[in-house]
Amino acid sequence: SAINFLERLCLTWMFFFMMCVAERTYKQRFLFAKLFSHITSARKARKYEIPHFRLKKVENIKIWLSLRSYLKRRGPQRSVDVVVSSVFLLALSIAFICCAQVLKGHKTFLNAAYNWEFLIWEAALLLFLLRLASLGSETNKKYSNISILLTEQINLYLKMEKKPNKKEQLSLVNNVLKLSTKLLKELDTPFRLYGLTMNPLIYNITRVVILSAVSGVVSDLLGFNIRV
């Protein structure tokens, strides 16, 4: 029993240590995204002591897009995605097991000690996933903030009225800003769940298996058939 307890303790520590590393990476991504969103604002750039430039030239727009791409790829990507996917699959498996146990006998579900252990694990994993989902969602909002480009377009229109001799040059910059806006909208990947990168296979498993299991549990508890 002591050896079994120590093994579980070591495995639990290793697993949660990897989850803490993944959360730290997500926090770094959010910090980079937050600072990146302040680059085009003179007041915020001065406050956080970061470089500042306006998107009034084609060269500046190219630098802005390149910096955005570099910051999104900075840091570990594949390893963190593997950890998050593993946590999601583990939470998915535990939820499926709990649903099967409830369908088997919901009155005796809490009598077994391993079911309590499953519930504790599921609660811890869900809290971790909710934390990552919150950080990932805020990070995506910072990188996909189209209002920055729209603000620069408004500034360009105002400059066109003040400097009609530079209208052709400013029109070129305005067209590049419009294309950049369309590009940012197209770059959003379809398999994302509140900022977490979702594999299409995991997405389909979640939609089919878990919803079916939850539907069976609800139908068993309420006493009538229900389709989710």
Rosetta silent file (secondary structure, phi, psi, omega in degrees, C-alpha in Angstrom):
SEQUENCE: SAINFLERLCLTWMFFFMMCVAERTYKQRFLFAKLFSHITSARKARKYEIPHFRLKKVENIKIWLSLRSYLKRRGPQRSVDVVVSSVFLLALSIAFICCAQVLKGHKTFLNAAYNWEFLIWEAALLLFLLRLASLGSETNKKYSNISILLTEQINLYLKMEKKPNKKEQLSLVNNVLKLSTKLLKELDTPFRLYGLTMNPLIYNITRVVILSAVSGVVSDLLGFNIRV
SCORE:     score description
SCORE:     0.000 S_00000001
   1 L     0.000  -39.881  179.666    0.000    0.000    0.000 S_00000001
   2 H   -65.542  -42.671  178.600    2.841    2.403    0.812 S_00000001
   3 H   -64.196  -41.554  178.280    4.600    1.710   -2.494 S_00000001
   4 H   -62.088  -41.545  178.614    1.308    2.145   -4.368 S_00000001
   5 H   -64.289  -42.979  179.434    0.703    5.453   -2.580 S_00000001
   6 H   -64.952  -39.991  178.158    4.220    6.705   -3.399 S_00000001
   7 H   -62.976  -44.788  178.095    3.848    5.727   -7.057 S_00000001
   8 H   -62.974  -40.379  179.452    0.559    7.562   -7.317 S_00000001
   9 H   -63.433  -43.904  179.795    2.048   10.585   -5.564 S_00000001
  10 H   -65.714  -45.016  179.280    5.058   10.698   -7.907 S_00000001
  11 H   -64.446  -39.539  178.028    2.941   10.273  -11.037 S_00000001
  12 H   -64.562  -42.759  178.844    0.496   12.914   -9.842 S_00000001
  13 H   -62.595  -43.831 -179.991    3.344   15.336   -9.100 S_00000001
  14 H   -62.984  -41.728 -177.473    4.918   14.760  -12.538 S_00000001
  15 H   -66.432  -46.060 -179.618    1.584   15.222  -14.298 S_00000001
  16 H   -72.721  -25.644  173.952    0.685   18.424  -12.479 S_00000001
  17 H   -64.964  -42.951  176.994    4.239   19.714  -12.920 S_00000001
  18 H   -63.850  -36.793  178.363    3.812   19.413  -16.709 S_00000001
  19 H   -67.127  -36.662  176.846    0.469   21.191  -16.423 S_00000001
  20 H   -66.240  -37.927  176.068    2.108   24.027  -14.467 S_00000001
  21 H   -63.644  -42.262  177.683    4.773   24.359  -17.181 S_00000001
  22 H   -63.580  -40.723  178.903    2.037   24.561  -19.825 S_00000001
  23 H   -65.231  -38.605  178.005    0.189   27.220  -17.805 S_00000001
  24 H   -63.534  -38.965  177.106    3.402   29.230  -17.438 S_00000001
  25 H   -64.594  -41.218  177.764    3.867   29.108  -21.205 S_00000001
  26 H   -64.120  -36.943  177.372    0.306   30.318  -21.735 S_00000001
  27 H   -65.135  -39.909  176.855    0.941   33.192  -19.308 S_00000001
  28 H   -63.880  -41.647  177.584    4.054   34.182  -21.285 S_00000001
  29 H   -60.976  -41.134  179.398    2.068   34.092  -24.520 S_00000001
  30 H   -65.482  -38.782  178.335   -0.570   36.329  -22.971 S_00000001
  31 H   -63.946  -44.751  177.753    2.098   38.783  -21.768 S_00000001
  32 H   -61.308  -42.566  179.895    3.647   38.968  -25.253 S_00000001
  33 H   -65.268  -38.648  179.872    0.202   39.459  -26.820 S_00000001
  34 H   -64.732  -45.906  178.753   -0.650   42.185  -24.311 S_00000001
  35 H   -67.337  -35.494  178.669    2.563   44.103  -24.981 S_00000001
  36 H   -63.715  -37.096 -179.409    2.160   43.615  -28.742 S_00000001
  37 H   -70.492  -14.684 -179.369   -1.301   45.201  -28.631 S_00000001
  38 L   -95.918   -0.521 -174.768    0.228   48.309  -26.978 S_00000001
  39 L   -64.903  -39.882 -175.269    2.856   48.939  -29.671 S_00000001
  40 L   -84.360   -1.531  178.107    0.672   51.228  -31.789 S_00000001
  41 L  -104.857  120.678 -176.953   -0.505   53.255  -28.774 S_00000001
  42 H   -65.039  -42.058 -177.650    1.899   56.027  -27.716 S_00000001
  43 H   -65.694  -47.036 -178.850    0.497   56.303  -24.181 S_00000001
  44 H   -70.710  -35.277  177.463    0.540   52.559  -23.454 S_00000001
  45 H   -64.676  -38.657  176.907    3.936   52.088  -25.100 S_00000001
  46 H   -67.247  -36.377 -178.512    5.360   54.826  -22.872 S_00000001
  47 H   -66.834  -42.609 -177.500    3.727   53.234  -19.818 S_00000001
  48 H   -95.572    3.720  176.668    5.183   49.752  -20.444 S_00000001
  49 L    56.843   53.916  177.452    8.486   51.073  -21.872 S_00000001
  50 L  -124.289  159.899  178.626    8.207   49.321  -25.217 S_00000001
  51 L   -61.044  153.752 -178.737    8.887   50.598  -28.776 S_00000001
  52 L  -134.254  134.626  172.193    6.140   52.545  -30.484 S_00000001
  53 L  -154.130  150.890 -179.984    5.324   53.055  -34.165 S_00000001
  54 L   -97.088  153.278 -179.566    2.220   53.881  -36.173 S_00000001
  55 L   -90.283   59.178 -178.153    0.947   51.869  -39.131 S_00000001
  56 L  -106.998    1.450  176.831    1.122   54.800  -41.542 S_00000001
  57 L  -132.462  153.739  179.142    3.707   53.240  -43.871 S_00000001
  58 H   -63.134  -38.124  178.977    3.813   49.968  -45.764 S_00000001
  59 H   -62.465  -39.536  178.743    7.142   49.139  -44.129 S_00000001
  60 H   -65.937  -36.966  177.892    5.626   49.590  -40.676 S_00000001
  61 H   -66.255  -40.668  177.374    2.739   47.272  -41.550 S_00000001
  62 H   -62.518  -42.036  178.011    5.210   44.625  -42.752 S_00000001
  63 H   -64.601  -41.399 -179.217    7.162   44.927  -39.488 S_00000001
  64 H   -62.242  -44.792  179.156    3.929   44.727  -37.478 S_00000001
  65 H   -67.755  -40.134  179.037    2.789   41.546  -39.261 S_00000001
  66 H   -65.762  -41.378  178.134    6.249   39.947  -39.013 S_00000001
  67 H   -64.900  -39.160  177.706    6.467   40.754  -35.301 S_00000001
  68 H   -62.084  -44.924  179.419    3.001   39.304  -34.753 S_00000001
  69 H   -64.931  -39.346 -179.002    3.963   36.088  -36.528 S_00000001
  70 H   -66.677  -43.982 -178.001    7.252   35.837  -34.598 S_00000001
  71 H   -67.109  -34.673  179.558    5.630   36.342  -31.185 S_00000001
  72 H   -69.167  -28.543  179.650    2.914   33.774  -31.886 S_00000001
  73 H   -92.860   -6.351 -175.069    5.572   31.158  -32.734 S_00000001
  74 L   -72.503  141.026  179.037    7.916   32.100  -29.872 S_00000001
  75 L    89.198  174.489  179.344    8.424   29.552  -27.116 S_00000001
  76 L   -65.822  132.920 -178.935    7.569   25.840  -27.017 S_00000001
  77 L  -113.678  -61.005 -174.050    4.610   25.022  -29.227 S_00000001
  78 H   -64.268  -42.573 -177.314    4.363   21.309  -29.986 S_00000001
  79 H   -65.454  -40.568  179.325    5.284   20.106  -26.488 S_00000001
  80 H   -67.815  -40.001  177.648    2.749   22.413  -24.807 S_00000001
  81 H   -63.609  -35.509  177.242    0.037   21.416  -27.275 S_00000001
  82 H   -65.205  -42.495  179.410    0.798   17.743  -26.517 S_00000001
  83 H   -63.268  -46.354 -178.993    0.433   18.379  -22.762 S_00000001
  84 H   -64.617  -41.764  178.276   -2.851   20.256  -23.209 S_00000001
  85 H   -64.213  -38.365  178.252   -4.213   17.607  -25.580 S_00000001
  86 H   -65.039  -42.151  177.522   -3.212   14.867  -23.116 S_00000001
  87 H   -63.007  -42.023 -179.842   -4.972   16.671  -20.263 S_00000001
  88 H   -64.318  -42.904  179.010   -8.056   17.139  -22.410 S_00000001
  89 H   -66.450  -37.504  177.723   -8.102   13.468  -23.426 S_00000001
  90 H   -64.934  -44.526  177.400   -7.613   12.371  -19.797 S_00000001
  91 H   -63.151  -36.484  177.554  -10.477   14.594  -18.645 S_00000001
  92 H   -63.961  -43.694 -178.848  -12.537   13.218  -21.536 S_00000001
  93 H   -66.493  -43.347  179.526  -11.784    9.621  -20.523 S_00000001
  94 H   -64.347  -40.836  178.434  -12.580   10.224  -16.848 S_00000001
  95 H   -63.150  -39.082  178.441  -15.844   11.943  -17.762 S_00000001
  96 H   -65.749  -41.395  178.394  -16.775    8.997  -19.978 S_00000001
  97 H   -63.728  -43.225  179.077  -15.961    6.514  -17.181 S_00000001
  98 H   -63.290  -40.183  177.944  -18.011    8.518  -14.677 S_00000001
  99 H   -64.527  -40.038  178.273  -20.949    8.653  -17.076 S_00000001
 100 H   -65.473  -38.530  178.579  -20.722    4.890  -17.602 S_00000001
 101 H   -67.102  -37.551  177.928  -20.634    4.315  -13.834 S_00000001
 102 H   -66.747  -40.086  177.113  -23.664    6.555  -13.336 S_00000001
 103 H   -66.177  -31.997  179.655  -25.566    4.680  -16.030 S_00000001
 104 H   -69.248  -38.506  177.721  -24.596    1.399  -14.391 S_00000001
 105 H  -177.090   93.457 -174.041  -26.023    2.482  -11.035 S_00000001
 106 L   -71.588  -20.525  179.314  -26.315    6.115  -10.037 S_00000001
 107 L   -74.699  -28.648 -179.708  -27.524    5.255   -6.508 S_00000001
 108 L  -105.290   12.661 -175.279  -24.306    3.360   -5.688 S_00000001
 109 H   -64.003  -43.923 -176.011  -21.970    5.636   -7.655 S_00000001
 110 H   -84.314    1.438  179.542  -20.562    7.489   -4.624 S_00000001
 111 H   -78.914  -24.432 -177.784  -20.139    4.331   -2.556 S_00000001
 112 L   -88.136  136.926 -178.639  -16.950    3.331   -4.364 S_00000001
 113 H   -68.280  -35.282 -178.101  -13.695    5.053   -3.334 S_00000001
 114 H   -68.773  -25.539  176.019  -12.265    5.041   -6.877 S_00000001
 115 H   -68.619  -37.548  174.059  -15.276    7.041   -8.095 S_00000001
 116 H   -62.776  -39.273  177.478  -14.413    9.762   -5.566 S_00000001
 117 H   -64.347  -40.888  176.561  -10.851    9.710   -6.901 S_00000001
 118 H   -60.923  -42.873 -179.009  -12.165   10.068  -10.443 S_00000001
 119 H   -65.336  -38.278  178.032  -14.290   13.049   -9.411 S_00000001
 120 H   -65.395  -44.867  177.433  -11.338   14.766   -7.716 S_00000001
 121 H   -61.383  -44.192 -178.689   -9.157   14.249  -10.797 S_00000001
 122 H   -63.183  -41.398  178.718  -11.914   15.484  -13.088 S_00000001
 123 H   -63.712  -43.099  179.999  -12.444   18.625  -11.006 S_00000001
 124 H   -65.179  -42.541  179.984   -8.694   19.395  -10.970 S_00000001
 125 H   -67.679  -38.428  179.178   -8.327   18.842  -14.713 S_00000001
 126 H   -66.621  -38.957  176.237  -11.395   20.945  -15.505 S_00000001
 127 H   -62.379  -41.583  178.486  -10.081   23.826  -13.386 S_00000001
 128 H   -64.432  -44.438 -179.783   -6.762   23.631  -15.222 S_00000001
 129 H   -65.793  -37.027  177.155   -8.459   23.523  -18.635 S_00000001
 130 H   -65.362  -38.140  177.347  -10.690   26.471  -17.723 S_00000001
 131 H   -63.945  -46.172  178.378   -7.609   28.449  -16.694 S_00000001
 132 H   -65.795  -37.899  178.701   -5.859   27.663  -19.978 S_00000001
 133 H   -63.189  -38.685  178.261   -9.028   28.396  -21.938 S_00000001
 134 H   -65.780  -46.422  179.022   -9.259   31.818  -20.298 S_00000001
 135 H   -64.586  -43.246 -179.939   -5.597   32.641  -21.030 S_00000001
 136 H   -64.876  -39.161  178.841   -5.820   31.308  -24.585 S_00000001
 137 H   -64.925  -43.536  179.087   -8.997   33.245  -25.299 S_00000001
 138 H   -66.043  -37.270  177.723   -7.500   36.517  -24.016 S_00000001
 139 H   -63.767  -44.295  178.463   -4.321   35.905  -26.037 S_00000001
 140 H   -63.770  -35.768  178.394   -6.292   35.350  -29.236 S_00000001
 141 H   -64.064  -38.368 -179.855   -8.291   38.523  -28.597 S_00000001
 142 H   -67.275  -43.379 -178.327   -5.077   40.533  -28.321 S_00000001
 143 H   -75.462  -28.000 -177.457   -3.599   39.121  -31.541 S_00000001
 144 L  -101.359   25.512 -179.166   -6.902   39.273  -33.449 S_00000001
 145 L   -77.747   96.220 -177.763   -7.742   42.820  -32.410 S_00000001
 146 L   -73.889  -18.200 -177.315   -8.942   44.272  -35.701 S_00000001
 147 H   -62.224  -26.752  177.425   -9.791   47.605  -34.058 S_00000001
 148 H   -62.804  -46.963 -179.926   -6.087   48.561  -34.236 S_00000001
 149 H   -68.160  -36.942  178.269   -6.119   48.355  -38.030 S_00000001
 150 H   -66.032  -37.860  177.059   -9.488   50.105  -38.247 S_00000001
 151 H   -63.792  -40.583  178.257   -8.171   52.943  -36.082 S_00000001
 152 H   -66.497  -34.836  176.780   -5.174   53.331  -38.363 S_00000001
 153 H   -64.741  -40.461  177.359   -7.480   53.439  -41.394 S_00000001
 154 H   -63.024  -42.428  177.912   -9.469   56.259  -39.802 S_00000001
 155 H   -61.954  -36.394  178.272   -6.249   58.151  -39.115 S_00000001
 156 H   -66.841  -41.212  177.639   -5.250   57.700  -42.764 S_00000001
 157 H   -62.126  -38.933  177.778   -8.569   59.111  -43.991 S_00000001
 158 H   -66.863  -36.265  177.857   -8.082   62.134  -41.756 S_00000001
 159 H   -69.563  -32.793  177.598   -4.566   62.626  -43.124 S_00000001
 160 H   -61.086  -35.927  179.016   -5.893   62.433  -46.690 S_00000001
 161 H   -72.687  -35.851 -179.126   -8.071   65.453  -45.986 S_00000001
 162 H   -78.866  -34.141 -177.021   -5.225   67.416  -44.416 S_00000001
 163 L  -125.854   78.438 -179.379   -2.584   66.392  -46.995 S_00000001
 164 H   -66.226  -20.498  179.247   -4.229   65.882  -50.390 S_00000001
 165 H   -70.245  -20.548  178.261   -0.822   65.910  -52.081 S_00000001
 166 H  -105.490   22.128 -175.199   -0.015   62.573  -50.370 S_00000001
 167 H   -64.446  -38.844 -178.485   -3.362   61.002  -51.147 S_00000001
 168 H   -65.243  -43.561  179.574   -1.926   58.395  -53.517 S_00000001
 169 H   -66.172  -42.937  179.556    0.674   57.195  -51.009 S_00000001
 170 H   -68.142  -31.606  177.457   -1.851   57.115  -48.160 S_00000001
 171 H   -66.302  -37.746  176.992   -4.343   55.229  -50.339 S_00000001
 172 H   -62.404  -45.172  178.720   -1.736   52.528  -50.923 S_00000001
 173 H   -63.434  -38.305  179.272   -1.181   52.180  -47.182 S_00000001
 174 H   -64.018  -39.586  177.523   -4.938   52.064  -46.639 S_00000001
 175 H   -65.412  -38.262  177.397   -5.301   49.208  -49.142 S_00000001
 176 H   -65.252  -38.110  177.612   -2.549   47.269  -47.397 S_00000001
 177 H   -64.592  -38.659  177.807   -4.363   47.754  -44.071 S_00000001
 178 H   -64.444  -42.917  177.358   -7.573   46.392  -45.599 S_00000001
 179 H   -65.286  -36.112  178.167   -5.746   43.319  -46.897 S_00000001
 180 H   -65.807  -37.726  177.114   -4.111   42.850  -43.487 S_00000001
 181 H   -62.146  -44.608  177.643   -7.538   42.929  -41.832 S_00000001
 182 H   -64.521  -37.246 -179.568   -8.795   40.205  -44.166 S_00000001
 183 H   -64.784  -43.461 -179.898   -5.618   38.186  -43.572 S_00000001
 184 H   -63.671  -34.776  178.123   -6.027   38.265  -39.782 S_00000001
 185 H   -69.570  -34.432 -179.312   -9.605   37.045  -40.119 S_00000001
 186 H   -76.853  -22.958 -176.557   -8.513   34.159  -42.354 S_00000001
 187 H   -75.718  -14.903  179.764   -5.684   33.096  -40.016 S_00000001
 188 L   -66.981  119.256 -177.535   -8.064   32.058  -37.228 S_00000001
 189 L   -73.324  144.771 -176.871   -7.974   28.256  -37.193 S_00000001
 190 L   -71.484  -28.304 -176.172  -11.361   26.492  -37.200 S_00000001
 191 L   -98.218   74.549  176.414  -10.486   23.948  -34.493 S_00000001
 192 E  -133.864  135.660  179.549  -10.136   26.206  -31.483 S_00000001
 193 E  -121.712   96.534 -179.301  -11.998   25.981  -28.223 S_00000001
 194 L    53.624   45.001  176.129  -11.631   29.223  -26.253 S_00000001
 195 L    91.262  -11.713  178.205   -8.026   29.608  -27.352 S_00000001
 196 E   -88.927  129.458  178.021   -7.010   25.951  -26.981 S_00000001
 197 E   -69.607  124.114 -176.020   -5.772   24.333  -30.167 S_00000001
 198 L  -111.265  126.304  171.620   -8.050   21.417  -30.934 S_00000001
 199 L   -69.808  139.121  179.894   -7.091   18.472  -33.107 S_00000001
 200 H   -55.321  -36.001  178.998   -9.958   17.597  -35.518 S_00000001
 201 H   -65.338  -44.516  177.928   -9.970   14.015  -34.165 S_00000001
 202 H   -63.128  -38.860  179.694  -10.270   15.236  -30.565 S_00000001
 203 H   -61.695  -44.644  179.985  -12.987   17.652  -31.635 S_00000001
 204 H   -68.864  -37.866  177.500  -15.047   14.885  -33.231 S_00000001
 205 H   -62.850  -42.596  179.029  -14.513   12.534  -30.263 S_00000001
 206 H   -61.236  -45.116 -176.059  -15.703   15.259  -27.902 S_00000001
 207 H   -67.259  -38.804 -173.876  -18.770   15.990  -29.958 S_00000001
 208 H   -87.365  -53.940 -171.533  -19.819   12.372  -30.454 S_00000001
 209 H   -71.784  -54.897 -174.190  -18.706   10.419  -27.368 S_00000001
 210 H   -66.320  -43.423  179.410  -19.146   12.889  -24.531 S_00000001
 211 H   -63.596  -35.032  176.961  -22.407   14.353  -25.764 S_00000001
 212 H   -67.699  -41.967  179.457  -23.787   10.847  -26.210 S_00000001
 213 H   -65.395  -43.617  178.351  -22.668    9.857  -22.695 S_00000001
 214 H   -63.596  -38.460  177.051  -24.130   13.013  -21.155 S_00000001
 215 H   -61.439  -41.589  178.646  -27.344   12.428  -23.070 S_00000001
 216 H   -65.696  -39.521  179.241  -27.562    8.891  -21.634 S_00000001
 217 H   -66.349  -45.602  179.849  -26.935   10.116  -18.071 S_00000001
 218 H   -63.206  -40.850  178.613  -29.523   12.881  -18.313 S_00000001
 219 H   -63.957  -38.821  179.834  -32.031   10.479  -19.833 S_00000001
 220 H   -69.346  -39.071 -178.178  -31.402    7.961  -17.033 S_00000001
 221 H   -75.540  -36.768 -177.155  -31.698   10.540  -14.262 S_00000001
 222 H   -86.237  -20.536  175.948  -34.753   12.351  -15.647 S_00000001
 223 L    91.346    7.072  175.834  -36.565    9.197  -16.701 S_00000001
 224 L  -143.711  157.656 -176.866  -37.177   10.032  -20.366 S_00000001
 225 L   -71.434  140.646  177.918  -35.156    9.923  -23.571 S_00000001
 226 L  -142.078  141.237  179.620  -33.317   13.051  -24.613 S_00000001
 227 L  -114.339  127.755  178.235  -31.087   13.758  -27.607 S_00000001
 228 L  -100.975    0.000    0.000  -28.204   16.216  -27.349 S_00000001
